Amino acid sequence: MAREKPQDFRVRYGPWALVAGASEGLGAEFAAQLAARGLNLVLIARRADALAEVSARLRSAYAVEVRTLPLDLAREDLASVIAEATDELEIGLLVYNAALSMIGPYFTISLEDHLREVAVNCRAPMTLAYLLGLPMLKRKRGGILLMSSLGGSQGSALLVNYTATKAYNRLLAEGLWDELREQGIDVLTCCPPAVSTPGYVASAPKGAMSALTPQAVVNEALAALSKGPTIIPGWTYRLANVVMQRVLPRKSTIKLMGRVTRSMYQKSS
Ligand SMILES: NC(=O)c1ccc[n+]([C@@H]2O[C@H](COP(=O)([O-])OP(=O)(O)OC[C@H]3O[C@@H](n4cnc5c(N)ncnc54)[C@H](OP(=O)(O)O)[C@@H]3O)[C@@H](O)[C@H]2O)c1
């Protein structure tokens, strides 16, 4: 509990945090809540202007340093770019939040787009966890937080590759949690349901599925960081997850997920 106090949080996870996918939505909220806890920030996203806005807001509100690194996390040379940009910084916390979410029947999405989704959602978090986690291991101190999704607990029609990439993040984090939990490094995967971010709203889901706020999700995730390995924000969704994973037969869970996704995203003919 004491770790949740700003000073202790900074000692445990500072002095720098890197947030990948920080220009809006959950990533911008992670950046704000980490700045409020006194961490300096490296913020990554593609849109330099949006990153600059987030950075200016945080610099004026909190006494922290903020650096922006506009780049596409799908780029082939990601490892060397990140290594060079973070070389002189002591990064004690990685939040990998960026994701590409291709919605539609599997074969209507190009192979190129599926591969880009794997690059942003799997290759990049694995690369950053490796590059930033190794120095944490040497310091015996730090934290890694990977964003998964409630959708990553089972496959889903119309989100076939996306849900598979989210399962990858969950398992990557869970395995790392067990390897690192006695090495001073906290690892957490956050599996939210729908969250009212600009990205989610822009995907224009139909129906009245209630969405959590980014503030609530980030609050719960940061409070759970020292506990790990998995947090599902919102008690009703934790309950729904128990039913879907432990009560319903697997086929029913997959079909239910598909029905919900179709009701939100299937175009009416
Ligand atoms: N919102 C939900 O309903 C929901 C539900 C479950 C799980 N999640 C997970 O929560 C995380 C955040 O969701 P969100 O709704 O906040 O996402 P979002 O609104 O789509 O924002 C994603 C962030 O990632 C950045 N990004 C995307 N592609 C990138 C790339 N190729 N290179 C660099 N940056 C990139 C975006 O900035 P730029 O456009 O500037 O690059 C943005 O800052 C994701 O991992 C998502 O899977 C979200």
mmCIF file of N, CA, C and O and ligand atoms in Angstrom, residues 20-28 44-51 71-75 96-101 116 120-121 147-151 162 166 190-201 211 214, ligand 1:
data_model
loop_
_atom_site.group_PDB
_atom_site.id
_atom_site.type_symbol
_atom_site.label_atom_id
_atom_site.label_comp_id
_atom_site.label_asym_id
_atom_site.label_seq_id
_atom_site.Cartn_x
_atom_site.Cartn_y
_atom_site.Cartn_z
ATOM 1 N N ALA A 20 4.202 4.166 -24.393
ATOM 2 C CA ALA A 20 4.078 3.971 -25.839
ATOM 3 C C ALA A 20 2.606 4.033 -26.215
ATOM 4 O O ALA A 20 1.800 3.255 -25.704
ATOM 5 N N GLY A 21 2.256 4.986 -27.097
ATOM 6 C CA GLY A 21 0.849 5.219 -27.449
ATOM 7 C C GLY A 21 0.262 6.233 -26.493
ATOM 8 O O GLY A 21 -0.728 5.966 -25.815
ATOM 9 N N ALA A 22 0.884 7.434 -26.455
ATOM 10 C CA ALA A 22 0.563 8.402 -25.390
ATOM 11 C C ALA A 22 -0.103 9.666 -25.914
ATOM 12 O O ALA A 22 -0.272 10.621 -25.162
ATOM 13 N N SER A 23 -0.507 9.698 -27.185
ATOM 14 C CA SER A 23 -1.009 10.965 -27.722
ATOM 15 C C SER A 23 -2.468 11.230 -27.388
ATOM 16 O O SER A 23 -2.940 12.362 -27.540
ATOM 17 N N GLU A 24 -3.208 10.196 -26.976
ATOM 18 C CA GLU A 24 -4.614 10.414 -26.610
ATOM 19 C C GLU A 24 -5.107 9.209 -25.810
ATOM 20 O O GLU A 24 -4.357 8.257 -25.559
ATOM 21 N N GLY A 25 -6.366 9.256 -25.414
ATOM 22 C CA GLY A 25 -7.011 8.105 -24.783
ATOM 23 C C GLY A 25 -6.299 7.612 -23.530
ATOM 24 O O GLY A 25 -5.812 8.394 -22.709
ATOM 25 N N LEU A 26 -6.237 6.293 -23.398
ATOM 26 C CA LEU A 26 -5.655 5.691 -22.199
ATOM 27 C C LEU A 26 -4.176 6.065 -22.023
ATOM 28 O O LEU A 26 -3.714 6.272 -20.903
ATOM 29 N N GLY A 27 -3.442 6.160 -23.121
ATOM 30 C CA GLY A 27 -2.015 6.474 -23.028
ATOM 31 C C GLY A 27 -1.785 7.872 -22.472
ATOM 32 O O GLY A 27 -0.898 8.081 -21.621
ATOM 33 N N ALA A 28 -2.576 8.846 -22.939
ATOM 34 C CA ALA A 28 -2.446 10.220 -22.420
ATOM 35 C C ALA A 28 -2.831 10.256 -20.944
ATOM 36 O O ALA A 28 -2.243 10.995 -20.152
ATOM 37 N N ILE A 44 5.629 8.288 -26.619
ATOM 38 C CA ILE A 44 5.722 7.837 -28.016
ATOM 39 C C ILE A 44 4.336 7.757 -28.653
ATOM 40 O O ILE A 44 3.377 7.303 -28.010
ATOM 41 N N ALA A 45 4.238 8.211 -29.884
ATOM 42 C CA ALA A 45 3.071 7.992 -30.750
ATOM 43 C C ALA A 45 3.484 8.494 -32.133
ATOM 44 O O ALA A 45 4.589 9.032 -32.284
ATOM 45 N N ARG A 46 2.619 8.333 -33.117
ATOM 46 C CA ARG A 46 2.996 8.795 -34.455
ATOM 47 C C ARG A 46 2.813 10.301 -34.613
ATOM 48 O O ARG A 46 3.592 10.970 -35.261
ATOM 49 N N ARG A 47 1.751 10.863 -34.012
ATOM 50 C CA ARG A 47 1.407 12.277 -34.270
ATOM 51 C C ARG A 47 2.188 13.222 -33.355
ATOM 52 O O ARG A 47 1.889 13.332 -32.164
ATOM 53 N N ALA A 48 3.172 13.888 -33.969
ATOM 54 C CA ALA A 48 4.045 14.784 -33.195
ATOM 55 C C ALA A 48 3.236 15.916 -32.555
ATOM 56 O O ALA A 48 3.498 16.300 -31.407
ATOM 57 N N ASP A 49 2.242 16.451 -33.287
ATOM 58 C CA ASP A 49 1.490 17.598 -32.751
ATOM 59 C C ASP A 49 0.665 17.195 -31.527
ATOM 60 O O ASP A 49 0.620 17.911 -30.525
ATOM 61 N N ALA A 50 0.039 16.032 -31.589
ATOM 62 C CA ALA A 50 -0.768 15.568 -30.451
ATOM 63 C C ALA A 50 0.126 15.281 -29.251
ATOM 64 O O ALA A 50 -0.219 15.597 -28.103
ATOM 65 N N LEU A 51 1.295 14.697 -29.514
ATOM 66 C CA LEU A 51 2.247 14.442 -28.424
ATOM 67 C C LEU A 51 2.703 15.746 -27.784
ATOM 68 O O LEU A 51 2.830 15.854 -26.566
ATOM 69 N N LEU A 71 7.124 8.455 -33.489
ATOM 70 C CA LEU A 71 7.560 7.375 -34.385
ATOM 71 C C LEU A 71 6.457 6.340 -34.546
ATOM 72 O O LEU A 71 5.540 6.271 -33.730
ATOM 73 N N ASP A 72 6.588 5.568 -35.613
ATOM 74 C CA ASP A 72 5.663 4.459 -35.855
ATOM 75 C C ASP A 72 6.244 3.209 -35.199
ATOM 76 O O ASP A 72 7.346 2.762 -35.560
ATOM 77 N N LEU A 73 5.513 2.655 -34.241
ATOM 78 C CA LEU A 73 6.021 1.495 -33.493
ATOM 79 C C LEU A 73 6.104 0.242 -34.358
ATOM 80 O O LEU A 73 6.633 -0.781 -33.916
ATOM 81 N N ALA A 74 5.588 0.315 -35.583
ATOM 82 C CA ALA A 74 5.684 -0.841 -36.491
ATOM 83 C C ALA A 74 7.006 -0.844 -37.256
ATOM 84 O O ALA A 74 7.307 -1.808 -37.960
ATOM 85 N N ARG A 75 7.813 0.207 -37.111
ATOM 86 C CA ARG A 75 9.014 0.290 -37.957
ATOM 87 C C ARG A 75 9.983 -0.853 -37.652
ATOM 88 O O ARG A 75 10.148 -1.274 -36.509
ATOM 89 N N TYR A 96 3.173 -0.103 -22.114
ATOM 90 C CA TYR A 96 2.929 -0.301 -23.541
ATOM 91 C C TYR A 96 1.423 -0.304 -23.771
ATOM 92 O O TYR A 96 0.722 -1.265 -23.436
ATOM 93 N N ASN A 97 0.955 0.798 -24.341
ATOM 94 C CA ASN A 97 -0.478 1.026 -24.479
ATOM 95 C C ASN A 97 -0.924 1.061 -25.945
ATOM 96 O O ASN A 97 -2.089 0.812 -26.250
ATOM 97 N N ALA A 98 -0.019 1.352 -26.855
ATOM 98 C CA ALA A 98 -0.407 1.517 -28.263
ATOM 99 C C ALA A 98 -0.992 0.225 -28.830
ATOM 100 O O ALA A 98 -0.584 -0.865 -28.437
ATOM 101 N N ALA A 99 -1.943 0.375 -29.711
ATOM 102 C CA ALA A 99 -2.478 -0.813 -30.384
ATOM 103 C C ALA A 99 -3.146 -0.398 -31.680
ATOM 104 O O ALA A 99 -3.634 0.721 -31.824
ATOM 105 N N LEU A 100 -3.118 -1.329 -32.594
ATOM 106 C CA LEU A 100 -3.865 -1.186 -33.834
ATOM 107 C C LEU A 100 -5.016 -2.168 -33.722
ATOM 108 O O LEU A 100 -4.810 -3.303 -33.282
ATOM 109 N N SER A 101 -6.212 -1.718 -34.079
ATOM 110 C CA SER A 101 -7.372 -2.596 -33.941
ATOM 111 C C SER A 101 -8.114 -2.683 -35.279
ATOM 112 O O SER A 101 -8.883 -1.798 -35.622
ATOM 113 N N ARG A 116 0.863 -5.600 -39.876
ATOM 114 C CA ARG A 116 1.121 -4.331 -39.182
ATOM 115 C C ARG A 116 0.549 -4.394 -37.756
ATOM 116 O O ARG A 116 1.146 -3.919 -36.798
ATOM 117 N N VAL A 120 2.711 -3.787 -34.317
ATOM 118 C CA VAL A 120 2.430 -2.767 -33.278
ATOM 119 C C VAL A 120 2.007 -3.426 -31.968
ATOM 120 O O VAL A 120 2.414 -2.991 -30.884
ATOM 121 N N ASN A 121 1.193 -4.472 -32.057
ATOM 122 C CA ASN A 121 0.578 -5.033 -30.842
ATOM 123 C C ASN A 121 1.421 -6.124 -30.181
ATOM 124 O O ASN A 121 1.203 -6.412 -29.012
ATOM 125 N N MET A 147 -0.841 -3.351 -22.021
ATOM 126 C CA MET A 147 -2.293 -3.302 -22.183
ATOM 127 C C MET A 147 -2.763 -4.492 -23.015
ATOM 128 O O MET A 147 -2.340 -4.686 -24.160
ATOM 129 N N SER A 148 -3.640 -5.281 -22.404
ATOM 130 C CA SER A 148 -4.334 -6.336 -23.135
ATOM 131 C C SER A 148 -5.779 -5.873 -23.297
ATOM 132 O O SER A 148 -6.033 -4.676 -23.471
ATOM 133 N N SER A 149 -6.723 -6.780 -23.177
ATOM 134 C CA SER A 149 -8.136 -6.442 -23.338
ATOM 135 C C SER A 149 -8.939 -7.607 -22.784
ATOM 136 O O SER A 149 -8.468 -8.754 -22.785
ATOM 137 N N LEU A 150 -10.151 -7.304 -22.338
ATOM 138 C CA LEU A 150 -11.049 -8.386 -21.935
ATOM 139 C C LEU A 150 -11.273 -9.317 -23.132
ATOM 140 O O LEU A 150 -11.475 -10.518 -22.974
ATOM 141 N N GLY A 151 -11.201 -8.740 -24.326
ATOM 142 C CA GLY A 151 -11.353 -9.520 -25.549
ATOM 143 C C GLY A 151 -10.205 -10.491 -25.791
ATOM 144 O O GLY A 151 -10.308 -11.379 -26.641
ATOM 145 N N TYR A 162 -6.855 -9.118 -33.809
ATOM 146 C CA TYR A 162 -6.717 -8.198 -32.657
ATOM 147 C C TYR A 162 -6.793 -8.962 -31.334
ATOM 148 O O TYR A 162 -5.936 -8.791 -30.464
ATOM 149 N N LYS A 166 -3.955 -9.469 -28.356
ATOM 150 C CA LYS A 166 -4.182 -9.088 -26.953
ATOM 151 C C LYS A 166 -3.921 -10.269 -26.017
ATOM 152 O O LYS A 166 -3.450 -10.096 -24.902
ATOM 153 N N CYS A 190 -3.202 -5.252 -18.127
ATOM 154 C CA CYS A 190 -4.517 -4.663 -17.850
ATOM 155 C C CYS A 190 -5.470 -5.078 -18.974
ATOM 156 O O CYS A 190 -5.155 -4.899 -20.152
ATOM 157 N N CYS A 191 -6.615 -5.652 -18.593
ATOM 158 C CA CYS A 191 -7.551 -6.215 -19.577
ATOM 159 C C CYS A 191 -8.903 -5.511 -19.474
ATOM 160 O O CYS A 191 -9.853 -6.072 -18.897
ATOM 161 N N PRO A 192 -9.017 -4.306 -20.018
ATOM 162 C CA PRO A 192 -10.273 -3.581 -19.852
ATOM 163 C C PRO A 192 -11.349 -4.047 -20.815
ATOM 164 O O PRO A 192 -11.064 -4.630 -21.864
ATOM 165 N N PRO A 193 -12.618 -3.745 -20.462
ATOM 166 C CA PRO A 193 -13.708 -3.883 -21.432
ATOM 167 C C PRO A 193 -13.694 -2.621 -22.292
ATOM 168 O O PRO A 193 -12.647 -1.987 -22.411
ATOM 169 N N ALA A 194 -14.828 -2.230 -22.855
ATOM 170 C CA ALA A 194 -14.878 -0.994 -23.643
ATOM 171 C C ALA A 194 -14.523 0.203 -22.762
ATOM 172 O O ALA A 194 -14.959 0.301 -21.623
ATOM 173 N N VAL A 195 -13.688 1.097 -23.320
ATOM 174 C CA VAL A 195 -13.282 2.319 -22.614
ATOM 175 C C VAL A 195 -13.567 3.502 -23.540
ATOM 176 O O VAL A 195 -13.259 3.442 -24.736
ATOM 177 N N SER A 196 -14.117 4.577 -22.978
ATOM 178 C CA SER A 196 -14.560 5.710 -23.817
ATOM 179 C C SER A 196 -13.387 6.590 -24.253
ATOM 180 O O SER A 196 -13.287 7.754 -23.881
ATOM 181 N N THR A 197 -12.494 6.028 -25.059
ATOM 182 C CA THR A 197 -11.361 6.784 -25.608
ATOM 183 C C THR A 197 -11.742 7.310 -26.988
ATOM 184 O O THR A 197 -12.678 6.782 -27.624
ATOM 185 N N PRO A 198 -11.015 8.304 -27.506
ATOM 186 C CA PRO A 198 -11.306 8.770 -28.874
ATOM 187 C C PRO A 198 -11.232 7.629 -29.897
ATOM 188 O O PRO A 198 -12.040 7.563 -30.821
ATOM 189 N N GLY A 199 -10.282 6.716 -29.697
ATOM 190 C CA GLY A 199 -10.143 5.591 -30.632
ATOM 191 C C GLY A 199 -11.366 4.694 -30.624
ATOM 192 O O GLY A 199 -11.865 4.289 -31.670
ATOM 193 N N TYR A 200 -11.879 4.407 -29.430
ATOM 194 C CA TYR A 200 -13.058 3.545 -29.317
ATOM 195 C C TYR A 200 -14.285 4.257 -29.911
ATOM 196 O O TYR A 200 -15.034 3.666 -30.685
ATOM 197 N N VAL A 201 -14.452 5.518 -29.580
ATOM 198 C CA VAL A 201 -15.605 6.275 -30.083
ATOM 199 C C VAL A 201 -15.538 6.371 -31.614
ATOM 200 O O VAL A 201 -16.546 6.199 -32.301
ATOM 201 N N ALA A 211 -19.314 1.939 -21.368
ATOM 202 C CA ALA A 211 -17.856 1.993 -21.431
ATOM 203 C C ALA A 211 -17.310 2.635 -20.171
ATOM 204 O O ALA A 211 -17.904 3.569 -19.623
ATOM 205 N N PRO A 214 -11.319 6.420 -19.233
ATOM 206 C CA PRO A 214 -9.877 6.198 -19.157
ATOM 207 C C PRO A 214 -9.341 6.454 -17.744
ATOM 208 O O PRO A 214 -8.473 5.715 -17.270
HETATM 209 N N1 LIG B 1 -10.659 1.720 -25.790
HETATM 210 C C1 LIG B 1 -11.125 0.495 -25.543
HETATM 211 O O1 LIG B 1 -12.338 0.259 -25.588
HETATM 212 C C2 LIG B 1 -10.180 -0.620 -25.176
HETATM 213 C C3 LIG B 1 -10.704 -1.831 -24.715
HETATM 214 C C4 LIG B 1 -9.839 -2.873 -24.397
HETATM 215 C C5 LIG B 1 -8.469 -2.688 -24.530
HETATM 216 N N2 LIG B 1 -7.981 -1.501 -24.990
HETATM 217 C C6 LIG B 1 -6.540 -1.358 -25.145
HETATM 218 O O2 LIG B 1 -6.100 -0.170 -24.515
HETATM 219 C C7 LIG B 1 -5.036 0.439 -25.266
HETATM 220 C C8 LIG B 1 -5.357 1.871 -25.593
HETATM 221 O O3 LIG B 1 -6.620 1.973 -26.176
HETATM 222 P P1 LIG B 1 -7.169 3.353 -26.727
HETATM 223 O O4 LIG B 1 -8.595 3.160 -27.021
HETATM 224 O O5 LIG B 1 -6.711 4.474 -25.848
HETATM 225 O O6 LIG B 1 -6.389 3.412 -28.112
HETATM 226 P P2 LIG B 1 -6.349 4.593 -29.186
HETATM 227 O O7 LIG B 1 -7.329 5.655 -28.798
HETATM 228 O O8 LIG B 1 -6.479 3.951 -30.489
HETATM 229 O O9 LIG B 1 -4.885 5.149 -28.930
HETATM 230 C C9 LIG B 1 -3.800 4.355 -29.153
HETATM 231 C C10 LIG B 1 -2.526 5.177 -28.955
HETATM 232 O O10 LIG B 1 -1.509 4.474 -29.605
HETATM 233 C C11 LIG B 1 -0.896 5.302 -30.593
HETATM 234 N N3 LIG B 1 -0.550 4.461 -31.728
HETATM 235 C C12 LIG B 1 -1.370 3.682 -32.472
HETATM 236 N N4 LIG B 1 -0.682 3.081 -33.450
HETATM 237 C C13 LIG B 1 0.620 3.478 -33.311
HETATM 238 C C14 LIG B 1 1.814 3.201 -34.017
HETATM 239 N N5 LIG B 1 1.833 2.408 -35.098
HETATM 240 N N6 LIG B 1 2.959 3.777 -33.595
HETATM 241 C C15 LIG B 1 2.963 4.616 -32.537
HETATM 242 N N7 LIG B 1 1.854 4.911 -31.822
HETATM 243 C C16 LIG B 1 0.702 4.341 -32.209
HETATM 244 C C17 LIG B 1 -1.943 6.367 -30.927
HETATM 245 O O11 LIG B 1 -1.345 7.571 -31.318
HETATM 246 P P3 LIG B 1 -1.053 8.048 -32.822
HETATM 247 O O12 LIG B 1 -2.318 7.872 -33.581
HETATM 248 O O13 LIG B 1 -0.634 9.466 -32.644
HETATM 249 O O14 LIG B 1 0.057 7.178 -33.307
HETATM 250 C C18 LIG B 1 -2.584 6.565 -29.551
HETATM 251 O O15 LIG B 1 -1.805 7.443 -28.770
HETATM 252 C C19 LIG B 1 -4.837 -0.453 -26.486
HETATM 253 O O16 LIG B 1 -3.786 -1.348 -26.234
HETATM 254 C C20 LIG B 1 -6.132 -1.225 -26.606
HETATM 255 O O17 LIG B 1 -5.961 -2.485 -27.201
HETATM 256 C C21 LIG B 1 -8.809 -0.473 -25.314
#
